[in-house]
């Protein structure tokens, strides 16, 4: 008999048993020695919550505003690639779960299901959260615009440009496992397109890439798409300020789940600095290491407007398809409610820096 | 042959062998990932004592004043629920032990023995310490007052209102063990009353609670009971100041033994800040992680007037009933005397902040 | 075939194999949870040496002045009790080794061999270091004076008064092992005298001791003995200043090898503060956790004039009697020479605070 | 089937399987308790990189200038002794690999192959990096000059004087393994010369050495050789300033791979301070613990002009001879390119202190 699935870590344990070792290495591994991967979760854990007691909690809720919408809670699903690795229904299942739970959804360029199918699964739900499309910039500018337009036509409401992967990271665990996408799973939107990062034939990395996404590309795209553009993968406050100046819709503070540059700072650390820099003038979503409701409460207290979950959605998907993803979202939301009640926050607006204490140097 | 029972940790080891796994998970587990549970003990351990030597120790003792009484030592038993889980005599046994050892006693609302029976066990002892009743606030205000009056009538000398559990914490270890109270053990004072925290049917947490204890409820109760009111579960200095303004009898600085909000600060850390804030104008008891006489000495040096022990009383109870609890109290007291002698404190008034050094950031 | 005995830790490993478990628990254990025991060694290890290169080393040596004498090196043997637990020749063997290696020697009141026999073993050696007698103060003042006089008559050149053991510590490891001195080993100087610390019959600790050594006792003894008096077991700078005012010969900064008050600071930490306080006006010996030549160099850089080794002498004794102790001293001295050469110190006068760096908070 | 060789640590694992235990102990061990050995790698790991995104990377490269030459990348091979322990071709193989990969090469005085043979292997390659000769100073001044002249005649372009080994360190792991050079491997340049460090007969260390290399010896050599002189083994900023005043060619900041003075600071820590002190007026190479491309990027950001790798070259050599060394260099260079691209550094001139953040106290 399986152990009860009480927390996200229970889903992780069971997902590991269900997945092929190569897929597990791909999904769970990080770059190099995985310092950043581990730092992401630890940074949330080390932040202390100094709770207030006996506050009036009547009418309390987890609602937030994001991109002009009212959301039931601040949880969005991250644009994880190749979701059919975890379950035959792939991105369709996770989109159904997101819609049912009122979570936002970001579809990866590297989806294993066409973006229109995913949109269909989600658009019918009145309670759904935002639905966005993540874009890995390709060398052919026109192709990017076509893909953005296709996403818009299908109902996606924003574009998410990934900034932190001009080359792939050294994902050594994955390379040691000699992971390859199994037959039948592919990046359906990139058929016939060279992969988004440079792997030249003779060498491992093959030189600094000449055509990676730049600020100018973003301006070019801004001028050509009506969709708001979010930038994902920013850690440095100076880059956040530039994004604000360019009029981007918002930032996703992220280190790509520890999968690109190892020893980059934990996303919680970067969030704190970026929130200080942008001073409330740019919406911020944070990504990386969120595994508990208390983590979400801390993210909001540091200045985030919402959070992404990546690997946990894949764990839920592997364990029980759409139902598993829905449970993962629900557990987090329930834990968030508990954390709010136990710390005296009636709404998430009550979660400010004063709730936290950072003696461990975050 | 059993190993000798020399320290509280020896009792813990033997208690684990005696208890059912589910009861052990319930008793020893904390909320979520148990960071706060572990931080409680570690915070005491990391504080350094800088001893003075060659001080006159003649006439030294461990006596303290608390709530207008002279106590032989500053140890009180915490209001642990369901003590019959550990021993058939439950709260009666622990009360007998407390009385015999001159320790204070706080009975839980969730006692498995009627409060009158417990009072009878204790009141006959001339050397007994204070006897108080802990109140988990129920939605029906009148019920609370009736219960308080019943406690007063039975001889309880103060009420302890628990402030840090408007909802239950995510006690995942307990949930994974699928713990349930065994037949014959129940909260005898809450027969027919809904449990003090909200667990709605369809969901895990079920929304922010609308009727949790608030500051206004306390003022309401103050106006209706002659008993002094202590507030348990406060960590934030601002809440401590409000309690002082309201004229409460004192505070129990506590994070509920790490059982409610995980990543809340260790109680030693909160004690230090609260003692600074209230500046001697409010009696302070500290709860959480006290396992050594040196821990008690440090608590007094930080500004506590007394300490609670929770899990250790259950360990003593499980190992040897009343005798086990008495031995646990005695070990702590003996260790406290040793710590005082070895650090040059003739009385606990000599334990001030200057005794400590906090390089590790407490 | 035994592994080569290259370092002090190799002797420790082999000593453990040779000794009875009870003796090992007595010898190697510390008070309570052994935080201070472990902190002693770690504090030395964590100090960094910032070496200077290319310094002239011609004529370099390890000599120091102590108590008006020139010593070949700054190593003294600590007053460890009951040395016949480790080897049949006990203190006679360790004294022979000390004399042969030019190390100082401090005999414990709790010696298992009469002080005259130990003196005879040592006094014949022209190269010997200082020979002192450690005094555990007894309730009968006259007895102490008689013992001091007996030591003086036998050739001991100073008294070492132990200040940090008004009661025994909670040596839980030893108590769990139910250690007792084996037949034939006893404190030969205390025959018929009650033990130096208070263990009353009915209880474990039995109350704060009324007759422990005080500053007044020291003044009383000073007025009656011609021997210089060292004070052992001081950690607090204020106590160091008082010792200086009283005209004591010097201090042994020590926490009793972590055997009395657990969570007292590492002796390296206390040394740094005491050296700052006394400002070169009082000779300082440090005791606790010295296991490497680099540790000695750091102690000198912090302000010590010499160091004690305790457990390592017992390890050498257990492994190979006098020869083992001699090797232990020699290894330390050789390591000290290496450390000096590698850090650019021609003599120990070159070891100043500038050699160190304390980013880890010592 | 062997696991794939993806990172330097994979080479380390396989090298351990190939080498005799004694050789492994000699090669991988450090001094004493190996604190410095471990600190070297950890110091690089703990530095955080705060990446910039969306920077123009067109034309990016890893080139650096060093000693008046343009190098393809900043990696040099450290002067590791006795390379035939790892592979029959020894230093010839590593020199071939260095030349093929454009890495610099420093030959040890304790080479197991004559310096002329090594030079022949390297000089034919047009893309080779610098080729230098490391000199362990011998007591006979004239011998040193002869050896320097012989190196110059063979084509070596600089001398590297080792400053941090006036005596050998306490390499306890090696001594416990009772390592001796196997028959047929010897220091071919030191035939008939006493070993460079003092091991006198009767004792382990044998006193402070009288004839170790001093600043005056360096001035003497400077006046007699046309070769530029680098100083290796400097950690203290004051020594760095003196080297600058003397007009030395540059410094190799190093603690001898943790093999001489244990608890000396990590080389990354020393680099940061020395770079501050010399303020760009002296070329700096850093040595110790470099295992990742991110480590190299951090070294450059702290102020290094190039880096050495020591043990990794031996791992490559043991696993696959020249090819293994070439792969090790290539992996590091590829990782460096990735780290640059992922942190927004088009060239290494973009790697400045602003790239780093040192909350952990480096």
mmCIF file of C-alpha atoms in Angstrom, chain C residues 9 20 36 45 51 78-79 84 108 135 139 144 156-157 160 169 171 185 201 209 219-220 226 259 318 323 329 338 355:
data_model
loop_
_atom_site.group_PDB
_atom_site.id
_atom_site.type_symbol
_atom_site.label_atom_id
_atom_site.label_comp_id
_atom_site.label_asym_id
_atom_site.label_seq_id
_atom_site.Cartn_x
_atom_site.Cartn_y
_atom_site.Cartn_z
ATOM 1 C CA UNK C 9 44.808 11.064 16.582
ATOM 2 C CA UNK C 20 38.415 -0.778 29.156
ATOM 3 C CA UNK C 36 32.315 22.339 24.923
ATOM 4 C CA UNK C 45 41.008 24.325 13.799
ATOM 5 C CA UNK C 51 51.699 32.676 6.618
ATOM 6 C CA UNK C 78 48.009 18.700 32.302
ATOM 7 C CA UNK C 79 47.112 17.423 35.778
ATOM 8 C CA UNK C 84 47.321 4.343 36.349
ATOM 9 C CA UNK C 108 47.045 16.097 39.967
ATOM 10 C CA UNK C 135 45.451 21.249 44.306
ATOM 11 C CA UNK C 139 36.893 21.536 52.982
ATOM 12 C CA UNK C 144 45.271 21.869 51.893
ATOM 13 C CA UNK C 156 57.286 20.963 43.307
ATOM 14 C CA UNK C 157 57.817 24.548 42.273
ATOM 15 C CA UNK C 160 47.888 25.060 40.580
ATOM 16 C CA UNK C 169 29.965 18.222 35.913
ATOM 17 C CA UNK C 171 29.588 13.542 32.885
ATOM 18 C CA UNK C 185 43.728 2.591 41.733
ATOM 19 C CA UNK C 201 23.594 10.740 49.654
ATOM 20 C CA UNK C 209 27.940 23.505 47.757
ATOM 21 C CA UNK C 219 44.342 34.838 49.731
ATOM 22 C CA UNK C 220 44.537 32.676 52.849
ATOM 23 C CA UNK C 226 56.047 30.373 49.610
ATOM 24 C CA UNK C 259 34.239 18.053 31.617
ATOM 25 C CA UNK C 318 47.900 3.801 27.219
ATOM 26 C CA UNK C 323 57.707 6.107 25.547
ATOM 27 C CA UNK C 329 55.183 15.424 23.064
ATOM 28 C CA UNK C 338 57.009 22.838 10.927
ATOM 29 C CA UNK C 355 49.373 35.841 12.040
#
